[in-house]
PDB file of C-alpha atoms in Angstrom:
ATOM      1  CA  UNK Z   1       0.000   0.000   0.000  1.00 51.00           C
ATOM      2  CA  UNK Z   2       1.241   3.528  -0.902  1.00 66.00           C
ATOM      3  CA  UNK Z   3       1.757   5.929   1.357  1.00 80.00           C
ATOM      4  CA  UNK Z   4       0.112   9.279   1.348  1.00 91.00           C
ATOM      5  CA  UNK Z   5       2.303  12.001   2.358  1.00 96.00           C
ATOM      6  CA  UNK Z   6       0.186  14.668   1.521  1.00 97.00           C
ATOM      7  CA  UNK Z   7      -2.947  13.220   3.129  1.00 96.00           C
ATOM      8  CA  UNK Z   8      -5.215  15.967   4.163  1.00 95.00           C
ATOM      9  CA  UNK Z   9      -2.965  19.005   2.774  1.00 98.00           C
ATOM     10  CA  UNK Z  10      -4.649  21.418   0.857  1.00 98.00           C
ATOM     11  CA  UNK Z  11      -2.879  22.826  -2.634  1.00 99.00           C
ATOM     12  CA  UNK Z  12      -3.644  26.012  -4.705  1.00 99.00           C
ATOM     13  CA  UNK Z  13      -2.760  25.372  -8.218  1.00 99.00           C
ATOM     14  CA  UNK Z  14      -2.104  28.079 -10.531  1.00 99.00           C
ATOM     15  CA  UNK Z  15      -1.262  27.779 -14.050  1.00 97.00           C
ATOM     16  CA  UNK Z  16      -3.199  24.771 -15.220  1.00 98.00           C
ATOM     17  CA  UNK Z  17      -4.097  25.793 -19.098  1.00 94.00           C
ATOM     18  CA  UNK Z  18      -4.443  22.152 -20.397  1.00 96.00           C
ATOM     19  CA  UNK Z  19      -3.323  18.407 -19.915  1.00 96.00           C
ATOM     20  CA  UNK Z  20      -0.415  19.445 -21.261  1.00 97.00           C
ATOM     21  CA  UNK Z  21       0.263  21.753 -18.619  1.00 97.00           C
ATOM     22  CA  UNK Z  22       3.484  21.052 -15.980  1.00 98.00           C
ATOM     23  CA  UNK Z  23       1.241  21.990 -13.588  1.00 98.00           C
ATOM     24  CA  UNK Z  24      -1.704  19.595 -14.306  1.00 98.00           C
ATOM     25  CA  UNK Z  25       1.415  17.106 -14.192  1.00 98.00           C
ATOM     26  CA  UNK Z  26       1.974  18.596 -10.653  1.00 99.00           C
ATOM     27  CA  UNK Z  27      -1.770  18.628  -9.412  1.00 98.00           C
ATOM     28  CA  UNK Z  28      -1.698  14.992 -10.492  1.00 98.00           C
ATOM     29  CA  UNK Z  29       1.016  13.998  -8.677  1.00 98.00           C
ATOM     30  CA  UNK Z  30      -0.430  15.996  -5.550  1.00 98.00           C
ATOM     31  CA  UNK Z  31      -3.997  14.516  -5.759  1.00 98.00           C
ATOM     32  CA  UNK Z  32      -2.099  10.720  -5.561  1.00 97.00           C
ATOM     33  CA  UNK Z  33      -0.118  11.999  -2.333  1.00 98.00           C
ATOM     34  CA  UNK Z  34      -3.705  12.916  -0.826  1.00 97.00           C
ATOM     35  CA  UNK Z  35      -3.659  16.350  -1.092  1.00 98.00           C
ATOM     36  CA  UNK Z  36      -7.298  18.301  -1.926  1.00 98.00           C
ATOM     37  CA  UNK Z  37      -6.543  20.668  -4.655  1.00 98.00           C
ATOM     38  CA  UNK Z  38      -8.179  24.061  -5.302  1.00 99.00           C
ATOM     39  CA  UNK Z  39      -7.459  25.294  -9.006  1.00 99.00           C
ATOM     40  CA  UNK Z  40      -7.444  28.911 -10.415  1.00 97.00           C
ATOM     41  CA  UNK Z  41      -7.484  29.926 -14.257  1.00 97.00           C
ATOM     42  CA  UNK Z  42      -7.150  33.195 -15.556  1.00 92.00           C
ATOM     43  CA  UNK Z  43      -9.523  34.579 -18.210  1.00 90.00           C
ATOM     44  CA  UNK Z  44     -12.636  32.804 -19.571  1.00 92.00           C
ATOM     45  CA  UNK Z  45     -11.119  31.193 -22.627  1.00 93.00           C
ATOM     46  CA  UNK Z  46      -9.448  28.814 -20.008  1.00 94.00           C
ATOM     47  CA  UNK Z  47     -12.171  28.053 -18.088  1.00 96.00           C
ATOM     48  CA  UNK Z  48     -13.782  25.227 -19.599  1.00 96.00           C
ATOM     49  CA  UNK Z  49     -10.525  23.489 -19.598  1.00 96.00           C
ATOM     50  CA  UNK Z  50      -9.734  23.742 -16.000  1.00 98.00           C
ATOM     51  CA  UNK Z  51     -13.591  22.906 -14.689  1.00 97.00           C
ATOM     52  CA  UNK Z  52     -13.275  19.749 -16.801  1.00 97.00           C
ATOM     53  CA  UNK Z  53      -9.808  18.713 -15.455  1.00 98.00           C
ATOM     54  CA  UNK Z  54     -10.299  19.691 -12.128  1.00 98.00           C
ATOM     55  CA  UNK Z  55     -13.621  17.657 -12.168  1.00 97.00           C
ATOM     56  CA  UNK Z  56     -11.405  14.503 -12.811  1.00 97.00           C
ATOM     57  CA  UNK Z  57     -10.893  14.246  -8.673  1.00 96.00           C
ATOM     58  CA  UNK Z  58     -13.868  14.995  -8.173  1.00 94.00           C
ATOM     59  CA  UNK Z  59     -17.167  17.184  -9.149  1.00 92.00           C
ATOM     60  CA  UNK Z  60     -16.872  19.310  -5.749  1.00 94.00           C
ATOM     61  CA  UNK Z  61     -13.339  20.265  -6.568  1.00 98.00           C
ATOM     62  CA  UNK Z  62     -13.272  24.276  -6.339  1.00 98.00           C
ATOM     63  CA  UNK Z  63     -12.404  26.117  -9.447  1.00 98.00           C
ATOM     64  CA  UNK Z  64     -12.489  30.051  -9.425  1.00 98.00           C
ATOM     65  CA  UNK Z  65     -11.824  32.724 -11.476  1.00 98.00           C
ATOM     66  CA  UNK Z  66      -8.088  34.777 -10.838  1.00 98.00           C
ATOM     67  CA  UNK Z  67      -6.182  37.467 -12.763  1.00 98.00           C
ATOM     68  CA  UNK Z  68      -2.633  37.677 -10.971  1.00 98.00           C
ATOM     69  CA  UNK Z  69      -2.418  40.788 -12.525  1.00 98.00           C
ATOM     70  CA  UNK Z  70      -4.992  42.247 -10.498  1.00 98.00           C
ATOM     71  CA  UNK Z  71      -5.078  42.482  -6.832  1.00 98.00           C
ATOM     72  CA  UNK Z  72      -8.292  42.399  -6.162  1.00 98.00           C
ATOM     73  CA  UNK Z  73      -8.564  39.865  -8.137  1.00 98.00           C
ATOM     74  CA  UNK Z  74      -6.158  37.765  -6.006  1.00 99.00           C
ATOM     75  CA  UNK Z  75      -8.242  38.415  -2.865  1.00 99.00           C
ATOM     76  CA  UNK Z  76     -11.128  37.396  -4.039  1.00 98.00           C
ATOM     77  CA  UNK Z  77      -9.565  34.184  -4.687  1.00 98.00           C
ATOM     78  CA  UNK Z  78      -8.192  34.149  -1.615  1.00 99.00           C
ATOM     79  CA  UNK Z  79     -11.531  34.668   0.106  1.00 98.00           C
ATOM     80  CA  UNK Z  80     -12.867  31.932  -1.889  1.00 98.00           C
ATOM     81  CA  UNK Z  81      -9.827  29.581  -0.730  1.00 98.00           C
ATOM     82  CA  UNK Z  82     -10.479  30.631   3.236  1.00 98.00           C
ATOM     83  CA  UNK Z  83     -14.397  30.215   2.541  1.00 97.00           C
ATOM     84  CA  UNK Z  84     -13.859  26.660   1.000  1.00 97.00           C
ATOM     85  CA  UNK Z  85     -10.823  25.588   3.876  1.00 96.00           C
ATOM     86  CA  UNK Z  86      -9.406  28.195   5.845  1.00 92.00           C
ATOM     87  CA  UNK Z  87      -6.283  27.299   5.109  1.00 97.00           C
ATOM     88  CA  UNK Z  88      -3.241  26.538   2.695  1.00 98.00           C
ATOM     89  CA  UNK Z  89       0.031  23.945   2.770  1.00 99.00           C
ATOM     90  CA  UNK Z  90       0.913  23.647  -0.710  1.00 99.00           C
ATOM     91  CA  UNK Z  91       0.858  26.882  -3.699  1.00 99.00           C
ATOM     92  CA  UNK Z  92       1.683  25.430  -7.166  1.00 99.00           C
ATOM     93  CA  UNK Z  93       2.610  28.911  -9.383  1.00 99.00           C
ATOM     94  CA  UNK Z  94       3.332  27.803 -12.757  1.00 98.00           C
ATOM     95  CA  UNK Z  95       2.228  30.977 -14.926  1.00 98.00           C
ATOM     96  CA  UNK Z  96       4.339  32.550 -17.017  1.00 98.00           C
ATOM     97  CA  UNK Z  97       3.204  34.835 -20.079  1.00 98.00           C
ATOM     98  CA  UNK Z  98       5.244  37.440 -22.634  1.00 98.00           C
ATOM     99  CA  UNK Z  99       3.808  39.100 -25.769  1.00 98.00           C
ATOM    100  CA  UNK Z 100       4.342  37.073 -28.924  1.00 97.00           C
ATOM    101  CA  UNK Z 101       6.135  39.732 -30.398  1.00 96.00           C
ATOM    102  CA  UNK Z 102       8.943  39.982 -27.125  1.00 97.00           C
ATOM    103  CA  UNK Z 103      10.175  36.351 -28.019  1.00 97.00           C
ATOM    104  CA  UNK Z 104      10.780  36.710 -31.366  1.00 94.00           C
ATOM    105  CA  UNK Z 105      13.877  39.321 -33.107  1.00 93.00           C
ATOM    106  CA  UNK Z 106      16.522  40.629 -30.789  1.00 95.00           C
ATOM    107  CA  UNK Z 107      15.853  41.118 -26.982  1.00 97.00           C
ATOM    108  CA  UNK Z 108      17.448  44.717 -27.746  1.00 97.00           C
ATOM    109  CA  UNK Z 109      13.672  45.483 -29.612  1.00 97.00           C
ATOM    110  CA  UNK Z 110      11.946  44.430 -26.556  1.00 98.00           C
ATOM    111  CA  UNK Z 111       9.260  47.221 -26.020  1.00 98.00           C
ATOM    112  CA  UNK Z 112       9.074  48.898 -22.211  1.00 98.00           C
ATOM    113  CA  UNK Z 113       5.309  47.701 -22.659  1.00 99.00           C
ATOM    114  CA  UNK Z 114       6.431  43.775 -23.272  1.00 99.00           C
ATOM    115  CA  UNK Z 115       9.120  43.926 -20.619  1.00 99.00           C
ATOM    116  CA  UNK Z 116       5.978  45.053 -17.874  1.00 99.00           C
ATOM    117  CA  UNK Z 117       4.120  42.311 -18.824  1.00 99.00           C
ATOM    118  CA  UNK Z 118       6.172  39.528 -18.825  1.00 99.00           C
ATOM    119  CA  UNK Z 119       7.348  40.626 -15.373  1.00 99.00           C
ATOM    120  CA  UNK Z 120       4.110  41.451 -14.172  1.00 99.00           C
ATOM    121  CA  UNK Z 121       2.727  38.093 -15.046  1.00 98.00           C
ATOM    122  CA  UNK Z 122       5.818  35.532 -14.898  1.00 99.00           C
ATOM    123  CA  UNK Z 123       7.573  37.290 -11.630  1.00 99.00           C
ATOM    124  CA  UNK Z 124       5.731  39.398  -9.899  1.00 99.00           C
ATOM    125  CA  UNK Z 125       2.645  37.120  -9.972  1.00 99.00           C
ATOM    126  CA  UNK Z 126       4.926  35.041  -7.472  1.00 99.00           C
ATOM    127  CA  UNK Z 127       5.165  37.845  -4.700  1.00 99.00           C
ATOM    128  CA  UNK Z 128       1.870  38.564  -5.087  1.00 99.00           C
ATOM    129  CA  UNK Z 129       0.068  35.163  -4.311  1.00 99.00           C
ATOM    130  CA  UNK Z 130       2.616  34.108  -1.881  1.00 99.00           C
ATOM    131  CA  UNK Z 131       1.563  37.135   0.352  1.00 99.00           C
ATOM    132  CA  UNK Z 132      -1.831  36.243  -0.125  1.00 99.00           C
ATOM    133  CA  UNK Z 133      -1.545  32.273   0.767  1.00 99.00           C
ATOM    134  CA  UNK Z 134       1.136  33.068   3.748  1.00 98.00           C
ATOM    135  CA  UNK Z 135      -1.294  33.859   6.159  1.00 98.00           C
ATOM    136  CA  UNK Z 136      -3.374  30.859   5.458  1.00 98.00           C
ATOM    137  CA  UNK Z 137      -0.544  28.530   5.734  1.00 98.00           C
ATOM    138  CA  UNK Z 138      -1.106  28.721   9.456  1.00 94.00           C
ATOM    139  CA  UNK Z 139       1.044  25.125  10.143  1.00 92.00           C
ATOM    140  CA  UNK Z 140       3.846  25.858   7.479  1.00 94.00           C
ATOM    141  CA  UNK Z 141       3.938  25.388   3.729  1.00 97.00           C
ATOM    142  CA  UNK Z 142       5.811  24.853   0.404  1.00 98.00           C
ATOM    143  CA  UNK Z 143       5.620  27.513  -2.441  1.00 98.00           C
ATOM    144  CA  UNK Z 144       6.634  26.451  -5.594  1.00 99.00           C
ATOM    145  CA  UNK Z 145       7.509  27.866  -8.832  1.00 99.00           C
ATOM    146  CA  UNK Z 146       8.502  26.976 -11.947  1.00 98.00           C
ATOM    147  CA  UNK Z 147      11.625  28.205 -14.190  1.00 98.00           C
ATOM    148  CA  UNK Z 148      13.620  27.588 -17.106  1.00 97.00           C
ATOM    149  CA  UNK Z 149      17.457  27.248 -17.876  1.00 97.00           C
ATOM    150  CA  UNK Z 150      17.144  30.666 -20.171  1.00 96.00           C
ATOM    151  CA  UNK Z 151      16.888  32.162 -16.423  1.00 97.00           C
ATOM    152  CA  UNK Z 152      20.663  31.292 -16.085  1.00 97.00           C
ATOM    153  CA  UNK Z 153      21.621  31.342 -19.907  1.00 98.00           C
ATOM    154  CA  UNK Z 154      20.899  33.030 -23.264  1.00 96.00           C
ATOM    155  CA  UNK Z 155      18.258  30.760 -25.157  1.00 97.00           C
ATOM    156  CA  UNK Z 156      17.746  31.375 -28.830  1.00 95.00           C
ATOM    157  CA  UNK Z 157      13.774  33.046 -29.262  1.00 94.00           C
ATOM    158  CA  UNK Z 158      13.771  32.889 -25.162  1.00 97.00           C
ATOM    159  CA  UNK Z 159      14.573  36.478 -24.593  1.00 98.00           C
ATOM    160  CA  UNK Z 160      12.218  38.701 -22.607  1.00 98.00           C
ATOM    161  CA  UNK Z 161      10.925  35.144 -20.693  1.00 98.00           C
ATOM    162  CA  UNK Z 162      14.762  34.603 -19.742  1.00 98.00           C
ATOM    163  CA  UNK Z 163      15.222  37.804 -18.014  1.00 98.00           C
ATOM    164  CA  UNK Z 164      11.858  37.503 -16.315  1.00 99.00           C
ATOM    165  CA  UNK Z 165      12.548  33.856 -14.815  1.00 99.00           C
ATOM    166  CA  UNK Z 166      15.695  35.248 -13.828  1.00 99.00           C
ATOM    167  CA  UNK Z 167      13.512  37.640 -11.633  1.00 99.00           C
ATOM    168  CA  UNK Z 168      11.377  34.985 -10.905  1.00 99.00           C
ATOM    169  CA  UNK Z 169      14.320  32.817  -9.507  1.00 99.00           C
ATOM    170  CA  UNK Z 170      15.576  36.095  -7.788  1.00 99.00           C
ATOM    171  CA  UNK Z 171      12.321  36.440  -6.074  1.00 99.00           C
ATOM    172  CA  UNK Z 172      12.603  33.461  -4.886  1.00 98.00           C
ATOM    173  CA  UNK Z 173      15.696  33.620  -3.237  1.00 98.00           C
ATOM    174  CA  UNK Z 174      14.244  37.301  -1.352  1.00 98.00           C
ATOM    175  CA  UNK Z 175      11.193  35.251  -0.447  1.00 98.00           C
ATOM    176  CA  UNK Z 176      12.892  32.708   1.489  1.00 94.00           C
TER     177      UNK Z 176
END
């Protein structure tokens, strides 16, 4: 018989876009350990997706809306999470996002514009959850994240992402 080591945890998962997802991979894994998930997505186009996935442990697993580039946004999601638990041990963030444009051509073209988002969204996103989640994770918790060797080195077509994840992974570090 396995064991469950994450029998009665509770895990926010951000990022899930498909079954093709790294963090769907994650949220499986997590769901086998024992832990009760609560998913986010981010815009209606990926609702559907993330109901129907998310319904796979379970018709009663909470899905709710959640722009990380808006704060309120984040708290209500937050009041959702404390109205469906009260609290938080595990917080998946696997979202990252730059303008089509920013990863193509020379990072030198990179428009100020570009550069805000892909930070906003891929880095700061980070910071802003994790202060929203640390006061629910009342016995501990684990925050993780997800990067990219173009953090660390130069990756053909990578550009603005690499110098975000680099912020990411500098986050990170300040967070600890």
């Amino acid at each position: 018989m396995s064991q469950k080591t994450l029998e009665g945890k509770v895990g926010l998962v951000f990022g899930v876009a498909n079954k093709r997802s790294i963090a769907w991979g994650i949220a499986k894994a997590w769901a086998d350990a024992g832990a009760r998930l609560i998913f986010n997505y981010q815009g209606e186009r990926l609702k559907e997706n993330v109901e129907e996935l998310a319904a796979t442990f379970g018709s009663e697993t909470p899905v709710a809306a959640c722009d990380v580039t808006r704060d309120e946004d984040i708290g209500k999601f937050f009041e959702f999470v404390r109205g469906k638990t009260g609290r938080v041990d595990l917080l998946l963030h696997s979202v990252a996002f730059a303008p089509k444009e920013a990863l193509e051509g020379n990072f030198l073209d990179t428009s100020r514009e570009a550069f805000r988002i892909a930070h906003d969204i891929s880095a700061y996103s980070l910071v802003a959850v994790s202060r929203a989640a640390v006061p629910l994770m009342n016995a501990g918790g684990s925050i993780v994240t997800m990067s990219y060797y173009g953090a660390a080195k130069v990756v053909p077509h990578y550009n603005v992402m690499g110098v975000a994840k680099a912020a990411l992974e500098a986050s990170v570090r300040y967070l600890a």
